[in-house]
Amino acid sequence: MKFALFSLMSNIPHALTGEQLTDQQKFNNVLRQAELAEELGYDAYGIGERHGEPFLSSSPAIVLTAIAARTSRIRLLTTVTVLSVLDPVRVAEDYATLDHLSGGRLELIIGKGNDPRHYSLFGLQEEEQWDSMEERYELLRRLWREEKVTWNGRYRPALHHFTSQPRPYQRQIPIWHGSASSTRSTELAARYGEPIFSSNTFHRLDKYRDLIDHYRERLAHYGHDPSQAVVGAGAGALYLADTSEEAVRRYRPYYDSFQGTDAAKHNNSPFNGLEDNIANGPALVGSPEQVIEKILHYYRAFGHQVLGLSVDGLTESEQHEQLERFATEVAPVLRREIPSTIWQSKQLI
């Protein structure tokens, strides 16, 4: 198994002290976190995209470019690029530029987004989100694979013999499809035989397993080999301690604080508190042994090769503690137990 550290750059008051970082402090925290992730041997670092409080991640291409300048090996992901509201020409240009500046370490995860504020902000009706993403993605694929593209669609002006510049550094920038709530995303990924990344963040295992199963079924329908499917999956939280009791006690204030945010309310969590989330949901809170067993349990359901983690919201010292403990006490076991066919030259832990 490979491991990616993700950040949405949420900047909310600290759950215990009430203190809040300045925007500048949060940016610096994210840059240091990415450097630490590479130092500890994580395989990838991802920046999400949000447009509104409390998130500072409105320009992931710029943040990832700064991370690229401070790192040399770690893969750089977008988690996700909200393609449903973006101009594919601009996306093609910005991320091809980042691909060059990072020496070919970029991988794009695309999605329609998880924040309903995006749509009206960019002049899109919410009911158009899936049609918009499909059209924009088909254009983006062509822009990165073809020159002198002629195209006409609904969501941007027509193109006539247009070649985006710069051309990508990689022969093909890898593209994943973010999957959280609808078979529209798994259908699109299966059509092109491309990998998916399940959010696996807010709901029970069955919801995400059904989407992953649908993806594999539709791969076969489109003539792709389901046994070669590449799947990634997120996790609800990460907090390790020597015992489950200590982990729950230390993490509870953070959990309770997040549950009070508008973002959490929008996701309609089905869990009745932290203990329910740990027992029946994706939260990785407990001893290293418990977390290993839980990840193996999810692997048996999902068959995923990449695990996405986040330590957003914790103090910087706790972020360091959690990332180091995971890298030394959890990751080595999972690397031995779970095969992975991707990023073979990037295995660092």
mmCIF file of C-alpha atoms in Angstrom:
data_model
loop_
_atom_site.group_PDB
_atom_site.id
_atom_site.type_symbol
_atom_site.label_atom_id
_atom_site.label_comp_id
_atom_site.label_asym_id
_atom_site.label_seq_id
_atom_site.Cartn_x
_atom_site.Cartn_y
_atom_site.Cartn_z
ATOM 1 C CA MET A 1 0.000 0.000 0.000
ATOM 2 C CA LYS A 2 1.058 3.579 -0.701
ATOM 3 C CA PHE A 3 0.246 6.612 1.435
ATOM 4 C CA ALA A 4 -0.790 10.156 0.552
ATOM 5 C CA LEU A 5 -1.194 13.040 2.976
ATOM 6 C CA PHE A 6 -4.025 15.440 2.111
ATOM 7 C CA SER A 7 -4.901 18.959 3.229
ATOM 8 C CA LEU A 8 -7.941 21.122 2.503
ATOM 9 C CA MET A 9 -6.184 23.965 4.340
ATOM 10 C CA SER A 10 -9.099 24.511 6.689
ATOM 11 C CA ASN A 11 -8.222 27.351 9.045
ATOM 12 C CA ILE A 12 -10.569 27.226 12.041
ATOM 13 C CA PRO A 13 -9.962 28.124 15.705
ATOM 14 C CA HIS A 14 -8.091 25.454 17.625
ATOM 15 C CA ALA A 15 -10.472 23.056 19.369
ATOM 16 C CA LEU A 16 -8.779 23.431 22.766
ATOM 17 C CA THR A 17 -7.293 26.933 22.868
ATOM 18 C CA GLY A 18 -9.595 28.825 20.507
ATOM 19 C CA GLU A 19 -6.538 30.344 18.838
ATOM 20 C CA GLN A 20 -6.520 30.665 15.068
ATOM 21 C CA LEU A 21 -3.554 30.828 12.721
ATOM 22 C CA THR A 22 -3.195 33.780 10.411
ATOM 23 C CA ASP A 23 -3.482 32.945 6.733
ATOM 24 C CA GLN A 24 0.293 33.285 6.424
ATOM 25 C CA GLN A 25 0.887 30.915 9.342
ATOM 26 C CA LYS A 26 -1.462 28.335 7.814
ATOM 27 C CA PHE A 27 0.297 28.457 4.450
ATOM 28 C CA ASN A 28 3.641 27.967 6.169
ATOM 29 C CA ASN A 29 2.201 25.108 8.206
ATOM 30 C CA VAL A 30 1.095 23.326 5.035
ATOM 31 C CA LEU A 31 4.490 23.804 3.385
ATOM 32 C CA ARG A 32 6.277 22.392 6.428
ATOM 33 C CA GLN A 33 3.800 19.506 6.580
ATOM 34 C CA ALA A 34 4.558 18.584 2.963
ATOM 35 C CA GLU A 35 8.300 18.708 3.633
ATOM 36 C CA LEU A 36 7.808 16.476 6.665
ATOM 37 C CA ALA A 37 5.712 14.026 4.645
ATOM 38 C CA GLU A 38 8.551 13.609 2.158
ATOM 39 C CA GLU A 39 11.118 13.343 4.950
ATOM 40 C CA LEU A 40 9.070 10.581 6.618
ATOM 41 C CA GLY A 41 8.626 8.664 3.368
ATOM 42 C CA TYR A 42 5.010 9.293 2.407
ATOM 43 C CA ASP A 43 4.409 8.708 -1.286
ATOM 44 C CA ALA A 44 2.251 11.715 -2.157
ATOM 45 C CA TYR A 45 0.959 15.037 -0.856
ATOM 46 C CA GLY A 46 -2.385 16.468 -1.952
ATOM 47 C CA ILE A 47 -4.062 19.868 -1.771
ATOM 48 C CA GLY A 48 -7.836 20.057 -2.111
ATOM 49 C CA GLU A 49 -9.842 22.886 -3.641
ATOM 50 C CA ARG A 50 -12.430 25.007 -1.878
ATOM 51 C CA HIS A 51 -13.733 28.510 -2.539
ATOM 52 C CA GLY A 52 -14.896 30.025 0.733
ATOM 53 C CA GLU A 53 -14.362 30.043 4.487
ATOM 54 C CA PRO A 54 -12.769 28.402 6.383
ATOM 55 C CA PHE A 55 -10.644 26.974 3.564
ATOM 56 C CA LEU A 56 -7.553 28.646 2.108
ATOM 57 C CA SER A 57 -7.179 26.155 -0.739
ATOM 58 C CA SER A 58 -8.689 28.196 -3.573
ATOM 59 C CA SER A 59 -5.473 27.936 -5.654
ATOM 60 C CA PRO A 60 -4.061 24.416 -5.277
ATOM 61 C CA ALA A 61 -1.843 24.739 -8.353
ATOM 62 C CA ILE A 62 0.016 27.622 -6.721
ATOM 63 C CA VAL A 63 0.346 25.882 -3.344
ATOM 64 C CA LEU A 64 1.557 22.665 -4.991
ATOM 65 C CA THR A 65 4.106 24.657 -6.988
ATOM 66 C CA ALA A 66 5.520 26.021 -3.728
ATOM 67 C CA ILE A 67 5.607 22.468 -2.354
ATOM 68 C CA ALA A 68 7.339 21.266 -5.527
ATOM 69 C CA ALA A 69 10.108 23.810 -4.924
ATOM 70 C CA ARG A 70 10.684 22.460 -1.395
ATOM 71 C CA THR A 71 10.563 18.739 -2.217
ATOM 72 C CA SER A 72 12.158 16.410 -4.738
ATOM 73 C CA ARG A 73 10.496 12.975 -4.663
ATOM 74 C CA ILE A 74 6.956 13.053 -3.324
ATOM 75 C CA ARG A 75 4.062 12.871 -5.816
ATOM 76 C CA LEU A 76 1.837 15.974 -5.930
ATOM 77 C CA LEU A 77 -1.939 15.468 -6.085
ATOM 78 C CA THR A 78 -5.020 17.660 -6.349
ATOM 79 C CA THR A 79 -7.694 16.418 -3.963
ATOM 80 C CA VAL A 80 -9.820 17.334 -5.824
ATOM 81 C CA THR A 81 -9.652 19.725 -8.758
ATOM 82 C CA VAL A 82 -13.261 20.975 -8.941
ATOM 83 C CA LEU A 83 -13.459 20.583 -12.695
ATOM 84 C CA SER A 84 -17.221 21.071 -12.819
ATOM 85 C CA VAL A 85 -16.741 24.843 -12.358
ATOM 86 C CA LEU A 86 -13.344 25.427 -13.992
ATOM 87 C CA ASP A 87 -12.263 26.348 -17.513
ATOM 88 C CA PRO A 88 -10.453 23.295 -18.959
ATOM 89 C CA VAL A 89 -8.099 25.544 -20.928
ATOM 90 C CA ARG A 90 -6.962 27.253 -17.736
ATOM 91 C CA VAL A 91 -6.681 23.889 -15.951
ATOM 92 C CA ALA A 92 -4.616 22.453 -18.812
ATOM 93 C CA GLU A 93 -2.257 25.435 -18.774
ATOM 94 C CA ASP A 94 -1.848 25.762 -14.993
ATOM 95 C CA TYR A 95 -1.275 22.106 -14.282
ATOM 96 C CA ALA A 96 0.987 21.473 -17.281
ATOM 97 C CA THR A 97 3.098 24.324 -15.909
ATOM 98 C CA LEU A 98 3.155 22.675 -12.475
ATOM 99 C CA ASP A 99 4.039 19.362 -14.132
ATOM 100 C CA HIS A 100 7.173 20.975 -15.574
ATOM 101 C CA LEU A 101 8.137 22.813 -12.386
ATOM 102 C CA SER A 102 7.777 19.619 -10.329
ATOM 103 C CA GLY A 103 9.763 17.492 -12.760
ATOM 104 C CA GLY A 104 6.754 15.361 -13.682
ATOM 105 C CA ARG A 105 5.438 14.591 -10.195
ATOM 106 C CA LEU A 106 1.865 15.821 -10.748
ATOM 107 C CA GLU A 107 -1.270 13.646 -10.639
ATOM 108 C CA LEU A 108 -4.717 15.204 -10.989
ATOM 109 C CA ILE A 109 -7.746 13.982 -9.047
ATOM 110 C CA ILE A 110 -10.836 15.538 -10.586
ATOM 111 C CA GLY A 111 -14.341 15.823 -9.156
ATOM 112 C CA LYS A 112 -17.505 17.863 -9.145
ATOM 113 C CA GLY A 113 -16.724 19.171 -5.649
ATOM 114 C CA ASN A 114 -18.233 18.738 -2.210
ATOM 115 C CA ASP A 115 -19.197 22.334 -1.474
ATOM 116 C CA PRO A 116 -22.520 23.596 -2.896
ATOM 117 C CA ARG A 117 -21.232 27.175 -2.735
ATOM 118 C CA HIS A 118 -19.056 26.484 -5.778
ATOM 119 C CA TYR A 119 -21.860 26.366 -8.278
ATOM 120 C CA SER A 120 -23.487 29.773 -7.904
ATOM 121 C CA LEU A 121 -20.066 31.370 -7.403
ATOM 122 C CA PHE A 122 -19.014 30.238 -10.878
ATOM 123 C CA GLY A 123 -22.391 30.680 -12.576
ATOM 124 C CA LEU A 124 -23.437 27.023 -12.650
ATOM 125 C CA GLN A 125 -26.738 25.512 -11.572
ATOM 126 C CA GLU A 126 -26.233 22.689 -9.070
ATOM 127 C CA GLU A 127 -28.258 20.272 -11.189
ATOM 128 C CA GLU A 128 -25.742 20.824 -14.023
ATOM 129 C CA GLN A 129 -22.736 19.702 -12.002
ATOM 130 C CA TRP A 130 -22.315 16.235 -13.522
ATOM 131 C CA ASP A 131 -22.994 17.220 -17.136
ATOM 132 C CA SER A 132 -20.633 20.133 -16.725
ATOM 133 C CA MET A 133 -17.836 17.969 -15.332
ATOM 134 C CA GLU A 134 -18.150 15.352 -18.068
ATOM 135 C CA GLU A 135 -18.007 17.947 -20.835
ATOM 136 C CA ARG A 136 -15.099 19.816 -19.282
ATOM 137 C CA TYR A 137 -13.180 16.612 -18.632
ATOM 138 C CA GLU A 138 -13.544 15.405 -22.200
ATOM 139 C CA LEU A 139 -12.067 18.711 -23.355
ATOM 140 C CA LEU A 140 -9.229 18.584 -20.815
ATOM 141 C CA ARG A 141 -8.255 15.084 -21.990
ATOM 142 C CA ARG A 142 -8.095 16.295 -25.563
ATOM 143 C CA LEU A 143 -6.064 19.380 -24.678
ATOM 144 C CA TRP A 144 -3.390 17.262 -23.026
ATOM 145 C CA ARG A 145 -3.377 14.557 -25.702
ATOM 146 C CA GLU A 146 -3.871 16.495 -28.924
ATOM 147 C CA GLU A 147 -2.677 19.610 -30.697
ATOM 148 C CA LYS A 148 -4.766 21.975 -32.819
ATOM 149 C CA VAL A 149 -7.959 21.041 -30.987
ATOM 150 C CA THR A 150 -11.273 22.105 -32.529
ATOM 151 C CA TRP A 151 -14.121 21.825 -30.063
ATOM 152 C CA ASN A 152 -17.601 23.143 -29.339
ATOM 153 C CA GLY A 153 -19.642 22.687 -26.157
ATOM 154 C CA ARG A 154 -22.014 24.236 -23.682
ATOM 155 C CA TYR A 155 -19.820 25.451 -20.845
ATOM 156 C CA ARG A 156 -17.101 27.503 -22.547
ATOM 157 C CA PRO A 157 -16.533 29.237 -25.904
ATOM 158 C CA ALA A 158 -15.621 27.096 -28.900
ATOM 159 C CA LEU A 159 -11.994 26.332 -29.769
ATOM 160 C CA HIS A 160 -10.531 26.372 -33.287
ATOM 161 C CA HIS A 161 -7.188 24.640 -33.903
ATOM 162 C CA PHE A 162 -6.018 25.468 -30.390
ATOM 163 C CA THR A 163 -2.896 23.960 -28.810
ATOM 164 C CA SER A 164 -2.513 24.587 -25.071
ATOM 165 C CA GLN A 165 0.874 25.658 -23.804
ATOM 166 C CA PRO A 166 2.988 24.417 -22.244
ATOM 167 C CA ARG A 167 2.576 20.820 -23.250
ATOM 168 C CA PRO A 168 2.699 18.476 -20.193
ATOM 169 C CA TYR A 169 6.121 17.342 -19.042
ATOM 170 C CA GLN A 170 4.918 13.765 -18.533
ATOM 171 C CA ARG A 171 3.834 11.832 -21.579
ATOM 172 C CA GLN A 172 0.440 11.584 -19.884
ATOM 173 C CA ILE A 173 -0.365 13.311 -16.601
ATOM 174 C CA PRO A 174 -2.139 10.632 -14.501
ATOM 175 C CA ILE A 175 -5.760 11.487 -13.809
ATOM 176 C CA TRP A 176 -7.870 9.979 -11.022
ATOM 177 C CA HIS A 177 -11.610 10.434 -10.548
ATOM 178 C CA GLY A 178 -12.765 11.503 -7.110
ATOM 179 C CA SER A 179 -15.671 9.334 -5.973
ATOM 180 C CA ALA A 180 -17.927 10.207 -3.069
ATOM 181 C CA SER A 181 -21.623 10.153 -3.775
ATOM 182 C CA SER A 182 -22.694 9.187 -7.295
ATOM 183 C CA THR A 183 -22.199 6.536 -9.945
ATOM 184 C CA ARG A 184 -21.717 9.375 -12.442
ATOM 185 C CA SER A 185 -18.086 9.681 -11.305
ATOM 186 C CA THR A 186 -17.402 5.936 -11.334
ATOM 187 C CA GLU A 187 -19.072 5.664 -14.757
ATOM 188 C CA LEU A 188 -16.834 8.392 -16.185
ATOM 189 C CA ALA A 189 -13.700 6.786 -14.757
ATOM 190 C CA ALA A 190 -14.675 3.349 -16.063
ATOM 191 C CA ARG A 191 -15.385 4.695 -19.549
ATOM 192 C CA TYR A 192 -11.776 5.814 -19.881
ATOM 193 C CA GLY A 193 -10.238 3.008 -17.822
ATOM 194 C CA GLU A 194 -8.819 5.481 -15.320
ATOM 195 C CA PRO A 195 -8.371 5.083 -11.528
ATOM 196 C CA ILE A 196 -10.760 6.305 -8.862
ATOM 197 C CA PHE A 197 -10.140 7.770 -5.427
ATOM 198 C CA SER A 198 -12.960 7.106 -2.982
ATOM 199 C CA SER A 199 -13.379 9.876 -0.427
ATOM 200 C CA ASN A 200 -14.339 7.329 2.286
ATOM 201 C CA THR A 201 -14.624 10.153 4.758
ATOM 202 C CA PHE A 202 -18.124 10.827 6.045
ATOM 203 C CA HIS A 203 -20.246 7.695 5.645
ATOM 204 C CA ARG A 204 -20.353 3.972 6.270
ATOM 205 C CA LEU A 205 -18.266 1.441 4.395
ATOM 206 C CA ASP A 206 -21.190 0.055 2.356
ATOM 207 C CA LYS A 207 -21.841 3.339 0.564
ATOM 208 C CA TYR A 208 -18.300 3.584 -0.751
ATOM 209 C CA ARG A 209 -17.967 -0.144 -1.442
ATOM 210 C CA ASP A 210 -21.060 -0.016 -3.657
ATOM 211 C CA LEU A 211 -19.507 2.774 -5.731
ATOM 212 C CA ILE A 212 -16.206 0.905 -6.052
ATOM 213 C CA ASP A 213 -18.040 -2.279 -7.059
ATOM 214 C CA HIS A 214 -19.966 -0.284 -9.673
ATOM 215 C CA TYR A 215 -16.675 1.075 -11.016
ATOM 216 C CA ARG A 216 -15.249 -2.422 -11.476
ATOM 217 C CA GLU A 217 -18.441 -3.674 -13.111
ATOM 218 C CA ARG A 218 -18.453 -0.785 -15.579
ATOM 219 C CA LEU A 219 -14.761 -1.248 -16.360
ATOM 220 C CA ALA A 220 -15.667 -4.675 -17.712
ATOM 221 C CA HIS A 221 -18.590 -3.175 -19.649
ATOM 222 C CA TYR A 222 -16.228 -0.766 -21.413
ATOM 223 C CA GLY A 223 -13.719 -3.499 -22.255
ATOM 224 C CA HIS A 224 -11.174 -2.827 -19.490
ATOM 225 C CA ASP A 225 -9.814 -5.527 -17.187
ATOM 226 C CA PRO A 226 -11.367 -5.073 -13.706
ATOM 227 C CA SER A 227 -8.480 -7.028 -12.162
ATOM 228 C CA GLN A 228 -6.206 -4.157 -13.193
ATOM 229 C CA ALA A 229 -8.380 -1.497 -11.534
ATOM 230 C CA VAL A 230 -6.501 1.071 -9.464
ATOM 231 C CA VAL A 231 -8.394 2.378 -6.437
ATOM 232 C CA GLY A 232 -7.421 4.849 -3.745
ATOM 233 C CA ALA A 233 -9.421 5.629 -0.603
ATOM 234 C CA GLY A 234 -9.375 8.306 2.068
ATOM 235 C CA ALA A 235 -9.956 8.008 5.804
ATOM 236 C CA GLY A 236 -12.084 9.986 8.212
ATOM 237 C CA ALA A 237 -9.381 11.028 10.658
ATOM 238 C CA LEU A 238 -6.019 9.921 12.004
ATOM 239 C CA TYR A 239 -5.133 9.886 15.687
ATOM 240 C CA LEU A 240 -2.799 7.278 17.160
ATOM 241 C CA ALA A 241 -1.999 6.702 20.813
ATOM 242 C CA ASP A 242 -0.705 3.836 22.923
ATOM 243 C CA THR A 243 -4.262 2.787 23.775
ATOM 244 C CA SER A 244 -7.688 3.274 22.257
ATOM 245 C CA GLU A 245 -8.849 5.121 25.370
ATOM 246 C CA GLU A 246 -6.036 7.651 25.137
ATOM 247 C CA ALA A 247 -6.592 8.197 21.402
ATOM 248 C CA VAL A 248 -10.322 8.818 21.893
ATOM 249 C CA ARG A 249 -9.716 11.174 24.805
ATOM 250 C CA ARG A 250 -7.138 13.223 22.931
ATOM 251 C CA TYR A 251 -9.002 13.340 19.628
ATOM 252 C CA ARG A 252 -12.522 14.013 20.935
ATOM 253 C CA PRO A 253 -12.208 17.832 21.159
ATOM 254 C CA TYR A 254 -11.123 17.981 17.521
ATOM 255 C CA TYR A 255 -13.965 15.734 16.418
ATOM 256 C CA ASP A 256 -16.562 17.724 18.325
ATOM 257 C CA SER A 257 -15.215 21.012 16.987
ATOM 258 C CA PHE A 258 -15.382 19.841 13.376
ATOM 259 C CA GLN A 259 -18.901 18.476 13.773
ATOM 260 C CA GLY A 260 -20.044 22.013 14.522
ATOM 261 C CA THR A 261 -18.837 23.416 11.212
ATOM 262 C CA ASP A 262 -21.059 24.091 8.201
ATOM 263 C CA ALA A 263 -18.963 21.645 6.147
ATOM 264 C CA ALA A 264 -19.707 18.809 8.561
ATOM 265 C CA LYS A 265 -23.411 19.639 8.686
ATOM 266 C CA HIS A 266 -23.589 19.583 4.878
ATOM 267 C CA ASN A 267 -22.231 16.020 4.837
ATOM 268 C CA ASN A 268 -25.063 14.678 7.047
ATOM 269 C CA SER A 269 -22.945 12.268 9.049
ATOM 270 C CA PRO A 270 -24.802 9.031 9.859
ATOM 271 C CA PHE A 271 -22.707 8.432 12.980
ATOM 272 C CA ASN A 272 -23.883 8.947 16.523
ATOM 273 C CA GLY A 273 -20.699 10.407 17.953
ATOM 274 C CA LEU A 274 -17.011 9.600 17.804
ATOM 275 C CA GLU A 275 -17.226 6.059 19.175
ATOM 276 C CA ASP A 276 -19.773 5.116 16.510
ATOM 277 C CA ASN A 277 -17.549 6.597 13.812
ATOM 278 C CA ILE A 278 -14.568 4.610 15.080
ATOM 279 C CA ALA A 279 -16.546 1.364 15.327
ATOM 280 C CA ASN A 280 -18.581 1.668 12.133
ATOM 281 C CA GLY A 281 -16.994 4.400 10.043
ATOM 282 C CA PRO A 282 -13.682 5.421 8.498
ATOM 283 C CA ALA A 283 -12.070 7.238 11.463
ATOM 284 C CA LEU A 284 -8.568 5.866 12.208
ATOM 285 C CA VAL A 285 -8.466 6.601 15.928
ATOM 286 C CA GLY A 286 -6.867 4.112 18.292
ATOM 287 C CA SER A 287 -3.693 2.171 18.933
ATOM 288 C CA PRO A 288 -1.409 1.347 15.978
ATOM 289 C CA GLU A 289 -2.563 -2.270 16.094
ATOM 290 C CA GLN A 290 -6.234 -1.253 15.963
ATOM 291 C CA VAL A 291 -5.639 1.147 13.085
ATOM 292 C CA ILE A 292 -3.734 -1.490 11.108
ATOM 293 C CA GLU A 293 -6.579 -3.978 11.509
ATOM 294 C CA LYS A 294 -9.149 -1.384 10.499
ATOM 295 C CA ILE A 295 -7.261 -0.448 7.338
ATOM 296 C CA LEU A 296 -6.936 -4.141 6.461
ATOM 297 C CA HIS A 297 -10.708 -4.506 6.996
ATOM 298 C CA TYR A 298 -11.380 -1.669 4.560
ATOM 299 C CA TYR A 299 -8.858 -3.088 2.104
ATOM 300 C CA ARG A 300 -10.740 -6.385 2.057
ATOM 301 C CA ALA A 301 -13.855 -4.423 1.064
ATOM 302 C CA PHE A 302 -12.298 -1.894 -1.350
ATOM 303 C CA GLY A 303 -9.120 -3.477 -2.704
ATOM 304 C CA HIS A 304 -7.451 -0.070 -2.674
ATOM 305 C CA GLN A 305 -3.741 0.440 -3.243
ATOM 306 C CA VAL A 306 -3.433 3.994 -1.912
ATOM 307 C CA LEU A 307 -4.619 5.409 1.414
ATOM 308 C CA GLY A 308 -5.221 9.136 1.855
ATOM 309 C CA LEU A 309 -4.712 10.631 5.322
ATOM 310 C CA SER A 310 -5.205 14.035 6.918
ATOM 311 C CA VAL A 311 -4.052 15.633 10.150
ATOM 312 C CA ASP A 312 -5.659 19.013 9.513
ATOM 313 C CA GLY A 313 -6.826 20.821 12.638
ATOM 314 C CA LEU A 314 -4.259 19.382 15.019
ATOM 315 C CA THR A 315 -1.499 21.479 16.515
ATOM 316 C CA GLU A 316 1.706 21.375 14.489
ATOM 317 C CA SER A 317 3.437 19.303 17.160
ATOM 318 C CA GLU A 318 0.563 16.806 17.081
ATOM 319 C CA GLN A 319 0.660 16.717 13.291
ATOM 320 C CA HIS A 320 4.336 15.803 13.501
ATOM 321 C CA GLU A 321 3.652 13.189 16.177
ATOM 322 C CA GLN A 322 0.834 11.545 14.237
ATOM 323 C CA LEU A 323 2.646 11.485 10.911
ATOM 324 C CA GLU A 324 5.788 10.062 12.481
ATOM 325 C CA ARG A 325 3.924 7.375 14.417
ATOM 326 C CA PHE A 326 1.970 6.327 11.331
ATOM 327 C CA ALA A 327 5.141 6.199 9.218
ATOM 328 C CA THR A 328 7.053 4.092 11.730
ATOM 329 C CA GLU A 329 4.381 1.940 13.413
ATOM 330 C CA VAL A 330 1.618 1.467 10.838
ATOM 331 C CA ALA A 331 2.875 2.008 7.280
ATOM 332 C CA PRO A 332 5.603 -0.677 7.266
ATOM 333 C CA VAL A 333 3.092 -3.381 8.174
ATOM 334 C CA LEU A 334 0.624 -2.290 5.507
ATOM 335 C CA ARG A 335 3.336 -2.059 2.864
ATOM 336 C CA ARG A 336 4.165 -5.696 3.516
ATOM 337 C CA GLU A 337 0.551 -6.862 3.668
ATOM 338 C CA ILE A 338 -1.060 -4.947 0.783
ATOM 339 C CA PRO A 339 0.377 -5.016 -2.758
ATOM 340 C CA SER A 340 0.527 -1.864 -4.851
ATOM 341 C CA THR A 341 1.325 -1.561 -8.545
ATOM 342 C CA ILE A 342 1.686 2.229 -8.709
ATOM 343 C CA TRP A 343 4.531 4.634 -7.905
ATOM 344 C CA GLN A 344 6.994 1.756 -7.810
ATOM 345 C CA SER A 345 9.968 4.087 -8.044
ATOM 346 C CA LYS A 346 8.546 6.285 -5.269
ATOM 347 C CA GLN A 347 8.407 3.732 -2.460
ATOM 348 C CA LEU A 348 10.099 5.498 0.431
ATOM 349 C CA ILE A 349 8.618 4.281 3.729
#
